mmCIF file with all atom_site columns, C-alpha atoms in Angstrom:
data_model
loop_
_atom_site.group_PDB
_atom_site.id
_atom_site.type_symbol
_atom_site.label_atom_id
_atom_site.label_alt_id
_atom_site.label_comp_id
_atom_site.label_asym_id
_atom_site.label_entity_id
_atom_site.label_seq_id
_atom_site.pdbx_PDB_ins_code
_atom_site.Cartn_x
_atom_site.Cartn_y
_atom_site.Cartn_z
_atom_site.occupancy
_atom_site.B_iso_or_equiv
_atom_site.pdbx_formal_charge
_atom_site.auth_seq_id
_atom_site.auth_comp_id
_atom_site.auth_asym_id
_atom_site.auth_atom_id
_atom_site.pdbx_PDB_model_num
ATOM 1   C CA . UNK A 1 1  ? -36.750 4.954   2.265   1.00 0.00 ? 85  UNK A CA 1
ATOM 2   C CA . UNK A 1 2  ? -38.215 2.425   4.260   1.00 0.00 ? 86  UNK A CA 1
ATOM 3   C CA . UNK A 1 3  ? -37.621 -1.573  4.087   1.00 0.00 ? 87  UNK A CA 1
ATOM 4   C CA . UNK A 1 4  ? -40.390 -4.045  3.076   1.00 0.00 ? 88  UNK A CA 1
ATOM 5   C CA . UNK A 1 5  ? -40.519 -7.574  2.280   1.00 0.00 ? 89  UNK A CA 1
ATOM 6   C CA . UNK A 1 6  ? -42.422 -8.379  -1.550  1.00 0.00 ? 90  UNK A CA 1
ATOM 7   C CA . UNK A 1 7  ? -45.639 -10.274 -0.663  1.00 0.00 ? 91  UNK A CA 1
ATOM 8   C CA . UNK A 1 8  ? -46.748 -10.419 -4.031  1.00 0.00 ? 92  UNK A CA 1
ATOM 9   C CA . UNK A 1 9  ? -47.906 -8.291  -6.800  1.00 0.00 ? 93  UNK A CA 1
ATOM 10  C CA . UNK A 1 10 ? -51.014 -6.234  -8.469  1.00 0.00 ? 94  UNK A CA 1
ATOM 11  C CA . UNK A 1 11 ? -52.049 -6.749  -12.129 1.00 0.00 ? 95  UNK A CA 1
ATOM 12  C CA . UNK A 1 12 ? -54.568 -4.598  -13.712 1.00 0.00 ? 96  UNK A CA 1
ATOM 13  C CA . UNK A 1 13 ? -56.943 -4.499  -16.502 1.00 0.00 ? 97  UNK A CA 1
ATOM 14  C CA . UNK A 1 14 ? -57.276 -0.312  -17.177 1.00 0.00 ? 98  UNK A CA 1
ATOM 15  C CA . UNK A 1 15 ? -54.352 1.546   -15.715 1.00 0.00 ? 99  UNK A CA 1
ATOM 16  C CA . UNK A 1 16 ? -53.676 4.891   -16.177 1.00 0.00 ? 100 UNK A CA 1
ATOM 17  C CA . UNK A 1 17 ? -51.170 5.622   -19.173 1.00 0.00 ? 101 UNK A CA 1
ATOM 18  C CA . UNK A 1 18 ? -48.448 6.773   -16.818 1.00 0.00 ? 102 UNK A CA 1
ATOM 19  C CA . UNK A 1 19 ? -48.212 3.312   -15.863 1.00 0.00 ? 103 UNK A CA 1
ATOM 20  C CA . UNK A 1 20 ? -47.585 1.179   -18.854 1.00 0.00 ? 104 UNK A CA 1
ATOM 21  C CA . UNK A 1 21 ? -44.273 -0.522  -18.214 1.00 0.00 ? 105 UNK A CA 1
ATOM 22  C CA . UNK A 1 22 ? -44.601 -0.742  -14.021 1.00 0.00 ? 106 UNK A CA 1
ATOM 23  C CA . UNK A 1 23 ? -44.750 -3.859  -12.249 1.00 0.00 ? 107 UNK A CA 1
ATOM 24  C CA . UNK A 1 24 ? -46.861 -3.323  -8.666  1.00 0.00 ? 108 UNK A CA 1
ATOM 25  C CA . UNK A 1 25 ? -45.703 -4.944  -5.482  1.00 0.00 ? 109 UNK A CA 1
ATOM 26  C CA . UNK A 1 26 ? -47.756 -5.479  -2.710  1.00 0.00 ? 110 UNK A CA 1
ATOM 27  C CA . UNK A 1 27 ? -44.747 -4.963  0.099   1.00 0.00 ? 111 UNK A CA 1
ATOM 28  C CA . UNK A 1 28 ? -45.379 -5.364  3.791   1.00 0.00 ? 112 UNK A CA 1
ATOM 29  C CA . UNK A 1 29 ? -42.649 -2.883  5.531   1.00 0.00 ? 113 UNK A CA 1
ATOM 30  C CA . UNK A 1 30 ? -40.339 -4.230  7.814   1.00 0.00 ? 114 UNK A CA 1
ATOM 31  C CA . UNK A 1 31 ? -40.557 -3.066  11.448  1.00 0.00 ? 115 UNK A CA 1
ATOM 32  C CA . UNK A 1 32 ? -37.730 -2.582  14.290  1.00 0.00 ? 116 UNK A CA 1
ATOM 33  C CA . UNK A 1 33 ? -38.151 -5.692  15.990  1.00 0.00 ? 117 UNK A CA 1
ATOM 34  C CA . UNK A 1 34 ? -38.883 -8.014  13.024  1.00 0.00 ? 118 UNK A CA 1
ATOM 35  C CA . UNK A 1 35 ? -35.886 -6.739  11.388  1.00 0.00 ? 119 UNK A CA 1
ATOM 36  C CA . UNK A 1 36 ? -34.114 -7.631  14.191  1.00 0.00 ? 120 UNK A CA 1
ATOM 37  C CA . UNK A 1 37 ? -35.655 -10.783 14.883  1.00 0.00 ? 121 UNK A CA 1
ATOM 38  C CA . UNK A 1 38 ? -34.394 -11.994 11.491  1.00 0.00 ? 122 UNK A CA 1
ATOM 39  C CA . UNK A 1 39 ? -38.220 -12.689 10.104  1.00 0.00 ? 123 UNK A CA 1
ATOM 40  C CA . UNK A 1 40 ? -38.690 -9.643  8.513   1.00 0.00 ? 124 UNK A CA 1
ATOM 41  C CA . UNK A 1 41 ? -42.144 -8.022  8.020   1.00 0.00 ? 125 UNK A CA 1
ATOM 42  C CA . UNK A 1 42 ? -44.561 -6.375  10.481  1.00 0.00 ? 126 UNK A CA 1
ATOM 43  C CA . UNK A 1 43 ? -45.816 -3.166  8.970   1.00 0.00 ? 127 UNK A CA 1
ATOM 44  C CA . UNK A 1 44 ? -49.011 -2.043  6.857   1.00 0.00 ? 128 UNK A CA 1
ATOM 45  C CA . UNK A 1 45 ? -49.038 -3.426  3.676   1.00 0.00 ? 129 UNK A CA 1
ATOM 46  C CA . UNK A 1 46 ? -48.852 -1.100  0.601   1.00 0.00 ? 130 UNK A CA 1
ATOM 47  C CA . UNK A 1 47 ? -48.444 -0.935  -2.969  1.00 0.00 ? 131 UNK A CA 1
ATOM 48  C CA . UNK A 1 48 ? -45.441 0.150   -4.547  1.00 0.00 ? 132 UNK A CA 1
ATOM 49  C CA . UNK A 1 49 ? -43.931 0.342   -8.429  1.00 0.00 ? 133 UNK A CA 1
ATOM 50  C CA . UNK A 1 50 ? -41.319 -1.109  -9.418  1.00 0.00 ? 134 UNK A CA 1
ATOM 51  C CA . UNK A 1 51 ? -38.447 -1.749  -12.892 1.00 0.00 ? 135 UNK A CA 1
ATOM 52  C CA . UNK A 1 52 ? -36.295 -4.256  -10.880 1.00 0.00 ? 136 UNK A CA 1
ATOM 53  C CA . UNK A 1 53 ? -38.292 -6.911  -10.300 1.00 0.00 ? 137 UNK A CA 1
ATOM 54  C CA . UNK A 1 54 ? -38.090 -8.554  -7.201  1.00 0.00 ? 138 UNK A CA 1
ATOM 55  C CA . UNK A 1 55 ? -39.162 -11.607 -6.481  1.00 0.00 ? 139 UNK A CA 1
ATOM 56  C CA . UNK A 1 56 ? -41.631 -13.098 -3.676  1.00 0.00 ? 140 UNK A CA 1
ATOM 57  C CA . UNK A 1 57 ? -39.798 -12.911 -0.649  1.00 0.00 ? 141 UNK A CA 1
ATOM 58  C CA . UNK A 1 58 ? -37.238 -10.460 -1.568  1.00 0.00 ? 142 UNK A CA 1
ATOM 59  C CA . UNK A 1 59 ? -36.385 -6.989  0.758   1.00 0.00 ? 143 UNK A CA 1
ATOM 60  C CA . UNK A 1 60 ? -36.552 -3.872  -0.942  1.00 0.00 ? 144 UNK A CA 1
ATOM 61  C CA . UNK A 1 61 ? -35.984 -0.340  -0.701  1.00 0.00 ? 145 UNK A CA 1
ATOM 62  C CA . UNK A 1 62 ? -38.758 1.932   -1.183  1.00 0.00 ? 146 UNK A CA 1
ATOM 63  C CA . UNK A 1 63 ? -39.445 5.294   -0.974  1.00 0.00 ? 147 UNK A CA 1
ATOM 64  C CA . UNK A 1 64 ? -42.825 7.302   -0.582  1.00 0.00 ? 148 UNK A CA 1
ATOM 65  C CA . UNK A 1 65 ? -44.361 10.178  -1.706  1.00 0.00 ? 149 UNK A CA 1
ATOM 66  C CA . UNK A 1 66 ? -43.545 12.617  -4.028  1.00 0.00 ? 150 UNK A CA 1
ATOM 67  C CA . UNK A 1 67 ? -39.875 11.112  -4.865  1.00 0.00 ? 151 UNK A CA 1
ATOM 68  C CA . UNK A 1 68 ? -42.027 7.943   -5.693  1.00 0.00 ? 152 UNK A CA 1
ATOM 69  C CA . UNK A 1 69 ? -42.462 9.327   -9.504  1.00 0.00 ? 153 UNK A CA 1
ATOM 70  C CA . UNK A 1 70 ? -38.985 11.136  -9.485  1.00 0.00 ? 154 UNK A CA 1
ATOM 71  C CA . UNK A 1 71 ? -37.838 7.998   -11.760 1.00 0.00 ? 155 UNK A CA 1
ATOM 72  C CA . UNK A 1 72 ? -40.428 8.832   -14.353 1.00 0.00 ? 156 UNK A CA 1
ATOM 73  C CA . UNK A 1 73 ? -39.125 12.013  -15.243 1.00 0.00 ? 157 UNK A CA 1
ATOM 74  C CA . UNK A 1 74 ? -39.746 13.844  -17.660 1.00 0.00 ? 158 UNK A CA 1
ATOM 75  C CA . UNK A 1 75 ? -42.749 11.714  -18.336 1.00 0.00 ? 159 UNK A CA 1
ATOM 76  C CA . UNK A 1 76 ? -45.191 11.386  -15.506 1.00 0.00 ? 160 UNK A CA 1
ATOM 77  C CA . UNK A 1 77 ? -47.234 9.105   -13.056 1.00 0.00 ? 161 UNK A CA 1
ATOM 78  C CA . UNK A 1 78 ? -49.048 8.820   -10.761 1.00 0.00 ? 162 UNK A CA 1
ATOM 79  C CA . UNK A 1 79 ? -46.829 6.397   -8.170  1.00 0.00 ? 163 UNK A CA 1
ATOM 80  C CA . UNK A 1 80 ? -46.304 7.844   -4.937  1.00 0.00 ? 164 UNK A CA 1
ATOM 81  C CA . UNK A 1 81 ? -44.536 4.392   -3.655  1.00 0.00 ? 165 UNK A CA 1
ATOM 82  C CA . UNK A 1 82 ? -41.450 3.071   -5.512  1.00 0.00 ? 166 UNK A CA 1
ATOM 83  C CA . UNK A 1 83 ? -38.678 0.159   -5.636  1.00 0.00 ? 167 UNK A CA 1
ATOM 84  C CA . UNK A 1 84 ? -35.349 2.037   -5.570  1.00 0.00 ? 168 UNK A CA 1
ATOM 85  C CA . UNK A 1 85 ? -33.601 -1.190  -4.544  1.00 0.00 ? 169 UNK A CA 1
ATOM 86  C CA . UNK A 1 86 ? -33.667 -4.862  -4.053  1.00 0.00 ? 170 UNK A CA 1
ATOM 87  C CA . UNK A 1 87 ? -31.000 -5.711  -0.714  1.00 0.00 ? 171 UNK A CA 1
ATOM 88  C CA . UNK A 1 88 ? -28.657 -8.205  -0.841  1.00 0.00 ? 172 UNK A CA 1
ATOM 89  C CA . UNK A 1 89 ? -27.537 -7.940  2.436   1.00 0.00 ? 173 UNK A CA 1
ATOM 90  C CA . UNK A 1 90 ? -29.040 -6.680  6.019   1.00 0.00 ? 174 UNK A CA 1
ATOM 91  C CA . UNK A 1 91 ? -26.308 -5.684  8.734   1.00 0.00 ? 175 UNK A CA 1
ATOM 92  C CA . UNK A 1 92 ? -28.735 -4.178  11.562  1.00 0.00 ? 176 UNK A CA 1
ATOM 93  C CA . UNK A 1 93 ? -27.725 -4.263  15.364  1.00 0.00 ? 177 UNK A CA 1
ATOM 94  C CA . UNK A 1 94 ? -29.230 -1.573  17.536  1.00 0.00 ? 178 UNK A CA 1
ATOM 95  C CA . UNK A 1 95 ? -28.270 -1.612  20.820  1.00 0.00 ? 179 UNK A CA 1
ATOM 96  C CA . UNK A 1 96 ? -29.669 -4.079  23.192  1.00 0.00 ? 180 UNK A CA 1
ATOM 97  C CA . UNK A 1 97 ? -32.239 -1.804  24.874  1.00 0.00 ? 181 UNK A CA 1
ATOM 98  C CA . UNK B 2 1  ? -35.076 16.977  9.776   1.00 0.00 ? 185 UNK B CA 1
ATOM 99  C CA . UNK B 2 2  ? -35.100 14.597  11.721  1.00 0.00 ? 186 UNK B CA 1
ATOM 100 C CA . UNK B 2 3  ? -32.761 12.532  14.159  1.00 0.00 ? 187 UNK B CA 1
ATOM 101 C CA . UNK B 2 4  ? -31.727 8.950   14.130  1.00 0.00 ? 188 UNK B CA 1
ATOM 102 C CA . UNK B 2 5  ? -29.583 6.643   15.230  1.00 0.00 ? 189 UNK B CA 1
ATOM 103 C CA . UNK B 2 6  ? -27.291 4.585   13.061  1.00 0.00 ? 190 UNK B CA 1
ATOM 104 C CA . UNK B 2 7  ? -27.790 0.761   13.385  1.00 0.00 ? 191 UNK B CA 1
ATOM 105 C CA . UNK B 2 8  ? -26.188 -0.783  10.205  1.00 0.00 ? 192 UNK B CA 1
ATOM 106 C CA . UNK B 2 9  ? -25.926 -0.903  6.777   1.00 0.00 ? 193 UNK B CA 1
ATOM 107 C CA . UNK B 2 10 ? -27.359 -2.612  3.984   1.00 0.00 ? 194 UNK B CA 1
ATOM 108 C CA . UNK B 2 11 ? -25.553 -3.613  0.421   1.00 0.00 ? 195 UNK B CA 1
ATOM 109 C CA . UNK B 2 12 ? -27.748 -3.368  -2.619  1.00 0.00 ? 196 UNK B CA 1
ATOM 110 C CA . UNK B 2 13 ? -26.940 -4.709  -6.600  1.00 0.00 ? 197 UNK B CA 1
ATOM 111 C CA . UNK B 2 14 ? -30.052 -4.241  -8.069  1.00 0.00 ? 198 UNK B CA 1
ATOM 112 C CA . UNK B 2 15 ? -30.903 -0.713  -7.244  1.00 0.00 ? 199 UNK B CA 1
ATOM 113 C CA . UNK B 2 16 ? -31.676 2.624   -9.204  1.00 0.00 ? 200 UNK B CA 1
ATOM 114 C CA . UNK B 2 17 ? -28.328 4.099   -11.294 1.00 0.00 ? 201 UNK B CA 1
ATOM 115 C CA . UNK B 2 18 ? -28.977 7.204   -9.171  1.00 0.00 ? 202 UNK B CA 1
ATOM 116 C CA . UNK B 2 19 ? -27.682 4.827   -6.103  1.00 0.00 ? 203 UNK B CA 1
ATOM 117 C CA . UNK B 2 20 ? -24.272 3.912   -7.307  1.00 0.00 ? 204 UNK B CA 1
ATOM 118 C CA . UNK B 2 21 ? -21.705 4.567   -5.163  1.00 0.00 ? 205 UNK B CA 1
ATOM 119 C CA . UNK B 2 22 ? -23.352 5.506   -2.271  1.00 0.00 ? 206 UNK B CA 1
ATOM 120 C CA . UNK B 2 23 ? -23.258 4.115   1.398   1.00 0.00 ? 207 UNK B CA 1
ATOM 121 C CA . UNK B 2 24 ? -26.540 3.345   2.292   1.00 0.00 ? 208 UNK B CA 1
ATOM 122 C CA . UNK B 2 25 ? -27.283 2.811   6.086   1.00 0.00 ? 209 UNK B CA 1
ATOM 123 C CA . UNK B 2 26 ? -30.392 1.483   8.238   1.00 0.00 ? 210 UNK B CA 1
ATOM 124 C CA . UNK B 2 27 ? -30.845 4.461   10.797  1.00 0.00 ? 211 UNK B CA 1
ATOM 125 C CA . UNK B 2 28 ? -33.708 4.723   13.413  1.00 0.00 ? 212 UNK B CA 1
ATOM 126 C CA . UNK B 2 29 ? -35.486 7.725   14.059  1.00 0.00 ? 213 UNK B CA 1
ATOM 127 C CA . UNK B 2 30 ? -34.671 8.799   17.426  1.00 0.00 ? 214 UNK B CA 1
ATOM 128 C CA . UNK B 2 31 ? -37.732 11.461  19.566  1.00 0.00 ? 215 UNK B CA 1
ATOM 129 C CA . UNK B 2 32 ? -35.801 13.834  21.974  1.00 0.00 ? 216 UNK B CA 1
ATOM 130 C CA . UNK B 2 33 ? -36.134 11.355  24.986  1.00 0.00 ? 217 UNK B CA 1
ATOM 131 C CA . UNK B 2 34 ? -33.948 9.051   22.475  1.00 0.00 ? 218 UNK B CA 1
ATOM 132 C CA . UNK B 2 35 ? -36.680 6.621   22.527  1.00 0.00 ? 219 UNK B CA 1
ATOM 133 C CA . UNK B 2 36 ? -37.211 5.171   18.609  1.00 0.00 ? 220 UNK B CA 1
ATOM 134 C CA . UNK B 2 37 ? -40.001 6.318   16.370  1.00 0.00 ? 221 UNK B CA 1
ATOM 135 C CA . UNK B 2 38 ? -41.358 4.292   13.449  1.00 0.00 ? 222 UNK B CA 1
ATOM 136 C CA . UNK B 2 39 ? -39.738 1.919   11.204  1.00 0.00 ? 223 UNK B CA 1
ATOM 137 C CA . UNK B 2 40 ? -35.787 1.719   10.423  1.00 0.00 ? 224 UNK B CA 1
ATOM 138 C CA . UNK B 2 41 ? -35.000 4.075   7.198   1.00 0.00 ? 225 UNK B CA 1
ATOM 139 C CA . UNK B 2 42 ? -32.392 3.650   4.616   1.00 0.00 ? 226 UNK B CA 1
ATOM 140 C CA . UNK B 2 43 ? -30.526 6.489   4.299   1.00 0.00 ? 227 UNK B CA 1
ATOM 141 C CA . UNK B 2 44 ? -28.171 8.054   2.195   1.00 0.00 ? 228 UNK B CA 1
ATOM 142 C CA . UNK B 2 45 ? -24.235 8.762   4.018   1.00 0.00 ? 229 UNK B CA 1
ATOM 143 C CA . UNK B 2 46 ? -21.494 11.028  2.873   1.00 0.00 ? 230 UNK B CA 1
ATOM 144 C CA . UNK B 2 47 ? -19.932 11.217  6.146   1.00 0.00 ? 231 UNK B CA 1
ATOM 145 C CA . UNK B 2 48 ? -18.527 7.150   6.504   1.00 0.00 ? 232 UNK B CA 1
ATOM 146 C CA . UNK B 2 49 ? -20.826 7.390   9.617   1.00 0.00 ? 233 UNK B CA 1
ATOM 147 C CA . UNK B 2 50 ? -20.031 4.839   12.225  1.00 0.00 ? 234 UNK B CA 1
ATOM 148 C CA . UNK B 2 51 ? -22.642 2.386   13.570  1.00 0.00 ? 235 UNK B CA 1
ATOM 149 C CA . UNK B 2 52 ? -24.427 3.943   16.729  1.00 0.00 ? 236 UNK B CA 1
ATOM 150 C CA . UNK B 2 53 ? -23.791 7.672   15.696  1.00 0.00 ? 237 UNK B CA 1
ATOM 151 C CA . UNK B 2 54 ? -26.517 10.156  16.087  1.00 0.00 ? 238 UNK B CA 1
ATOM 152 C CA . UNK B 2 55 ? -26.718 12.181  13.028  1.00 0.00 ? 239 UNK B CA 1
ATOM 153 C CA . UNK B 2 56 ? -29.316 14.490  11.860  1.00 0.00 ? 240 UNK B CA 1
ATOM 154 C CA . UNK B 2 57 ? -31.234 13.659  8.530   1.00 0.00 ? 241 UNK B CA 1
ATOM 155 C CA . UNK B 2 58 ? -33.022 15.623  5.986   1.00 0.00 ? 242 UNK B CA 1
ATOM 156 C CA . UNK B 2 59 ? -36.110 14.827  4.221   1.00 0.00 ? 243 UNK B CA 1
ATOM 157 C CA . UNK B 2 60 ? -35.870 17.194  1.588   1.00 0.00 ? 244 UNK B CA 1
ATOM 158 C CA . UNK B 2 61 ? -35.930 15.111  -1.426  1.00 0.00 ? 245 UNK B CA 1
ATOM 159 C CA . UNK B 2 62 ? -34.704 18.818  -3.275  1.00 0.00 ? 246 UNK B CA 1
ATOM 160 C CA . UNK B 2 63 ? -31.403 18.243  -1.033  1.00 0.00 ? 247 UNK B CA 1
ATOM 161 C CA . UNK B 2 64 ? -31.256 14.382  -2.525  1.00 0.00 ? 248 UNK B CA 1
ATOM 162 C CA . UNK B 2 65 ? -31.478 15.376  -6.360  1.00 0.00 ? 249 UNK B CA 1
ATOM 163 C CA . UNK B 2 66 ? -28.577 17.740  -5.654  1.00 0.00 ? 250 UNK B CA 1
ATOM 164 C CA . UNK B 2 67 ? -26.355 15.344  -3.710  1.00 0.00 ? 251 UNK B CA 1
ATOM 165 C CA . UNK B 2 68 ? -27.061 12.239  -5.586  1.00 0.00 ? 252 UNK B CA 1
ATOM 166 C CA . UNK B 2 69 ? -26.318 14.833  -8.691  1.00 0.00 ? 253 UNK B CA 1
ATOM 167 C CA . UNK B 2 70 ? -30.088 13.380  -10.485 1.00 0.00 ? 254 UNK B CA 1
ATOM 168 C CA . UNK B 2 71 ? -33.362 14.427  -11.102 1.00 0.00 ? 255 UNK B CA 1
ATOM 169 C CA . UNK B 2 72 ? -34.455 11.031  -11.559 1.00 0.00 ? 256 UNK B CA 1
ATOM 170 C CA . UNK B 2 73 ? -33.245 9.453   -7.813  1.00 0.00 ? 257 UNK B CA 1
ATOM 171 C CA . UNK B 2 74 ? -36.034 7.773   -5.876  1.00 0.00 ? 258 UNK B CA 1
ATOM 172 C CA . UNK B 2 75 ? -34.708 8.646   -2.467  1.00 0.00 ? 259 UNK B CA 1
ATOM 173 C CA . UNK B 2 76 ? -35.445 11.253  -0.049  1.00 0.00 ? 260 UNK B CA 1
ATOM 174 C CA . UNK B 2 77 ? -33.504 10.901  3.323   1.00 0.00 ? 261 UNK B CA 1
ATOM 175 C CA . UNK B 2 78 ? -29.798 11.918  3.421   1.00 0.00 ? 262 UNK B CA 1
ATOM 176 C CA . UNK B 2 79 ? -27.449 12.239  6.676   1.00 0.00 ? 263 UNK B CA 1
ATOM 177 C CA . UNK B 2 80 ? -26.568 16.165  6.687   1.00 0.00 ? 264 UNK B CA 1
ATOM 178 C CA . UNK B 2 81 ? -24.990 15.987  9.866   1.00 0.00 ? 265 UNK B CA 1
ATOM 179 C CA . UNK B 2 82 ? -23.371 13.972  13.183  1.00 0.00 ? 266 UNK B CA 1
ATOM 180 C CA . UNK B 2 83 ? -24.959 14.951  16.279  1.00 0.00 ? 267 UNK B CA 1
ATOM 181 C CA . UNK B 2 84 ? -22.146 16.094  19.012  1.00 0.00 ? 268 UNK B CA 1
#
Protein backbone atom coordinates (compact mmCIF):
# COMPACT_ATOMS: atom_id res chain seq x y z
CA UNK A 1 0.00 0.00 0.00
CA UNK A 2 1.70 2.89 -1.11
CA UNK A 3 1.05 6.75 -0.08
CA UNK A 4 -0.20 9.39 -2.58
CA UNK A 5 -1.40 12.79 -2.34
CA UNK A 6 -5.27 13.37 -4.25
CA UNK A 7 -4.57 15.71 -7.21
CA UNK A 8 -7.91 15.59 -8.39
CA UNK A 9 -10.39 13.30 -9.85
CA UNK A 10 -11.76 11.44 -13.22
CA UNK A 11 -15.44 11.64 -14.29
CA UNK A 12 -16.72 9.62 -17.08
CA UNK A 13 -19.44 9.48 -19.53
CA UNK A 14 -19.61 5.31 -20.35
CA UNK A 15 -17.99 3.31 -17.61
CA UNK A 16 -18.06 -0.13 -17.33
CA UNK A 17 -20.99 -1.48 -15.01
CA UNK A 18 -18.56 -2.66 -12.37
CA UNK A 19 -18.02 0.84 -11.72
CA UNK A 20 -21.25 2.53 -10.94
CA UNK A 21 -20.87 3.90 -7.44
CA UNK A 22 -16.72 4.64 -7.62
CA UNK A 23 -15.33 7.94 -7.37
CA UNK A 24 -11.68 8.06 -9.43
CA UNK A 25 -8.72 9.90 -8.00
CA UNK A 26 -6.00 10.98 -9.90
CA UNK A 27 -3.20 10.45 -6.89
CA UNK A 28 0.43 11.35 -7.37
CA UNK A 29 2.41 8.78 -4.89
CA UNK A 30 4.48 10.11 -2.38
CA UNK A 31 8.23 9.41 -2.62
CA UNK A 32 11.07 8.93 0.21
CA UNK A 33 12.40 12.25 0.19
CA UNK A 34 9.19 14.28 -0.36
CA UNK A 35 7.67 12.49 2.43
CA UNK A 36 10.32 13.49 4.37
CA UNK A 37 10.66 16.86 3.21
CA UNK A 38 7.13 17.52 4.50
CA UNK A 39 5.73 18.48 0.74
CA UNK A 40 4.51 15.34 -0.11
CA UNK A 41 4.27 14.09 -3.74
CA UNK A 42 6.94 13.02 -6.26
CA UNK A 43 5.84 9.82 -7.90
CA UNK A 44 3.92 8.84 -11.26
CA UNK A 45 0.60 9.84 -11.23
CA UNK A 46 -2.18 7.17 -11.39
CA UNK A 47 -5.71 6.55 -11.10
CA UNK A 48 -7.20 4.95 -8.29
CA UNK A 49 -11.05 4.14 -6.92
CA UNK A 50 -12.25 5.16 -4.19
CA UNK A 51 -15.81 5.06 -1.37
CA UNK A 52 -14.14 7.52 1.11
CA UNK A 53 -13.85 10.43 -0.56
CA UNK A 54 -10.97 12.39 -0.09
CA UNK A 55 -10.60 15.61 -0.79
CA UNK A 56 -7.95 17.69 -2.99
CA UNK A 57 -4.95 17.64 -1.11
CA UNK A 58 -5.61 14.82 1.13
CA UNK A 59 -2.91 11.57 1.66
CA UNK A 60 -4.23 8.32 1.09
CA UNK A 61 -3.58 4.79 1.27
CA UNK A 62 -3.75 2.81 -1.75
CA UNK A 63 -3.13 -0.40 -2.81
CA UNK A 64 -2.46 -1.95 -6.38
CA UNK A 65 -3.21 -4.74 -8.26
CA UNK A 66 -5.24 -7.51 -7.79
CA UNK A 67 -6.31 -6.54 -4.00
CA UNK A 68 -7.47 -3.26 -5.80
CA UNK A 69 -11.08 -5.02 -6.50
CA UNK A 70 -10.91 -7.20 -3.25
CA UNK A 71 -13.55 -4.50 -1.82
CA UNK A 72 -15.99 -5.32 -4.56
CA UNK A 73 -16.52 -8.71 -3.65
CA UNK A 74 -18.69 -10.73 -4.54
CA UNK A 75 -19.57 -8.36 -7.30
CA UNK A 76 -16.76 -7.43 -9.61
CA UNK A 77 -14.56 -4.66 -11.31
CA UNK A 78 -12.29 -3.91 -13.02
CA UNK A 79 -10.04 -1.47 -10.47
CA UNK A 80 -6.67 -2.59 -10.02
CA UNK A 81 -5.83 0.76 -7.84
CA UNK A 82 -7.87 1.50 -4.68
CA UNK A 83 -8.38 4.04 -1.60
CA UNK A 84 -8.14 1.81 1.50
CA UNK A 85 -7.53 4.92 3.62
CA UNK A 86 -7.48 8.60 3.98
CA UNK A 87 -4.30 9.52 6.82
CA UNK A 88 -4.76 11.70 9.42
CA UNK A 89 -1.49 11.69 10.60
CA UNK A 90 2.24 11.03 9.07
CA UNK A 91 5.01 10.05 11.75
CA UNK A 92 8.03 9.16 9.25
CA UNK A 93 11.78 9.57 10.37
CA UNK A 94 14.28 7.34 8.64
CA UNK A 95 17.52 7.65 9.69
CA UNK A 96 19.61 10.51 8.64
CA UNK A 97 21.58 8.76 5.88
CA UNK B 1 8.85 -11.19 0.53
CA UNK B 2 10.50 -8.61 0.83
CA UNK B 3 12.64 -6.56 3.45
CA UNK B 4 12.18 -3.15 4.88
CA UNK B 5 12.96 -0.99 7.30
CA UNK B 6 10.53 0.52 9.74
CA UNK B 7 10.41 4.39 9.69
CA UNK B 8 7.05 5.37 11.36
CA UNK B 9 3.63 5.06 11.54
CA UNK B 10 0.67 6.59 10.22
CA UNK B 11 -3.01 6.96 12.03
CA UNK B 12 -5.97 6.62 9.74
CA UNK B 13 -10.09 7.39 10.57
CA UNK B 14 -11.45 7.11 7.39
CA UNK B 15 -10.20 3.82 6.17
CA UNK B 16 -11.74 0.39 4.98
CA UNK B 17 -13.69 -1.69 8.08
CA UNK B 18 -11.21 -4.43 7.14
CA UNK B 19 -8.46 -1.88 8.78
CA UNK B 20 -9.82 -1.51 12.24
CA UNK B 21 -7.65 -2.20 14.78
CA UNK B 22 -4.64 -2.60 13.12
CA UNK B 23 -1.16 -0.82 13.47
CA UNK B 24 -0.32 0.42 10.32
CA UNK B 25 3.40 1.47 9.75
CA UNK B 26 5.43 3.38 6.87
CA UNK B 27 8.32 0.79 6.16
CA UNK B 28 11.00 1.16 3.37
CA UNK B 29 12.02 -1.52 1.28
CA UNK B 30 15.48 -2.28 2.07
CA UNK B 31 17.96 -4.31 -1.21
CA UNK B 32 20.60 -6.60 0.51
CA UNK B 33 23.30 -3.77 0.54
CA UNK B 34 20.51 -2.03 2.90
CA UNK B 35 20.31 0.68 0.46
CA UNK B 36 16.26 1.72 -0.02
CA UNK B 37 14.22 0.65 -2.98
CA UNK B 38 11.10 2.47 -4.18
CA UNK B 39 8.56 4.37 -2.37
CA UNK B 40 7.70 4.02 1.55
CA UNK B 41 4.77 1.24 1.98
CA UNK B 42 2.11 1.06 4.54
CA UNK B 43 2.11 -1.99 6.07
CA UNK B 44 0.17 -4.05 8.17
CA UNK B 45 2.00 -4.99 12.05
CA UNK B 46 1.09 -7.67 14.49
CA UNK B 47 4.34 -7.66 16.11
CA UNK B 48 4.19 -3.77 17.98
CA UNK B 49 7.35 -3.38 15.75
CA UNK B 50 9.62 -0.65 16.90
CA UNK B 51 10.71 2.22 14.62
CA UNK B 52 14.06 1.25 12.77
CA UNK B 53 13.46 -2.62 12.95
CA UNK B 54 14.18 -4.71 9.97
CA UNK B 55 11.39 -7.04 9.46
CA UNK B 56 10.54 -9.15 6.59
CA UNK B 57 7.16 -8.50 4.68
CA UNK B 58 4.90 -10.53 2.61
CA UNK B 59 3.10 -9.59 -0.41
CA UNK B 60 0.76 -12.26 -0.52
CA UNK B 61 -2.48 -10.54 -0.43
CA UNK B 62 -3.90 -14.55 0.32
CA UNK B 63 -1.79 -14.11 3.73
CA UNK B 64 -3.73 -10.49 4.26
CA UNK B 65 -7.42 -11.88 3.82
CA UNK B 66 -6.48 -14.47 6.46
CA UNK B 67 -4.87 -12.13 8.99
CA UNK B 68 -7.08 -9.20 8.58
CA UNK B 69 -9.87 -12.21 8.94
CA UNK B 70 -11.77 -10.55 5.31
CA UNK B 71 -12.21 -11.28 1.92
CA UNK B 72 -13.04 -7.85 1.21
CA UNK B 73 -9.53 -6.00 2.69
CA UNK B 74 -7.76 -3.80 0.16
CA UNK B 75 -4.30 -4.42 1.48
CA UNK B 76 -1.58 -6.63 0.53
CA UNK B 77 1.70 -6.12 2.59
CA UNK B 78 1.86 -7.54 6.16
CA UNK B 79 5.10 -7.75 8.55
CA UNK B 80 5.56 -11.72 8.98
CA UNK B 81 8.67 -11.36 10.66
CA UNK B 82 11.70 -9.17 12.59
CA UNK B 83 14.91 -9.60 10.99
CA UNK B 84 17.72 -10.73 13.74
Amino acid sequence: MRLGVVRGKVVLSLADAGLVGTRLLIVEPITADRLKSGDPGGGKQLVVADHLGPAEGQVIGFVEGREGANPYWPGRAPVDAYCSLIVDQIDYCPPGD
Amino acid sequence: MFIARIDGHITSIAKHKSLDGFSLLIGQRLDADGSAVGEPQVMIDTMRTARGARVLVSTDGDLARQVLRDDTTPTRLVIIGILD
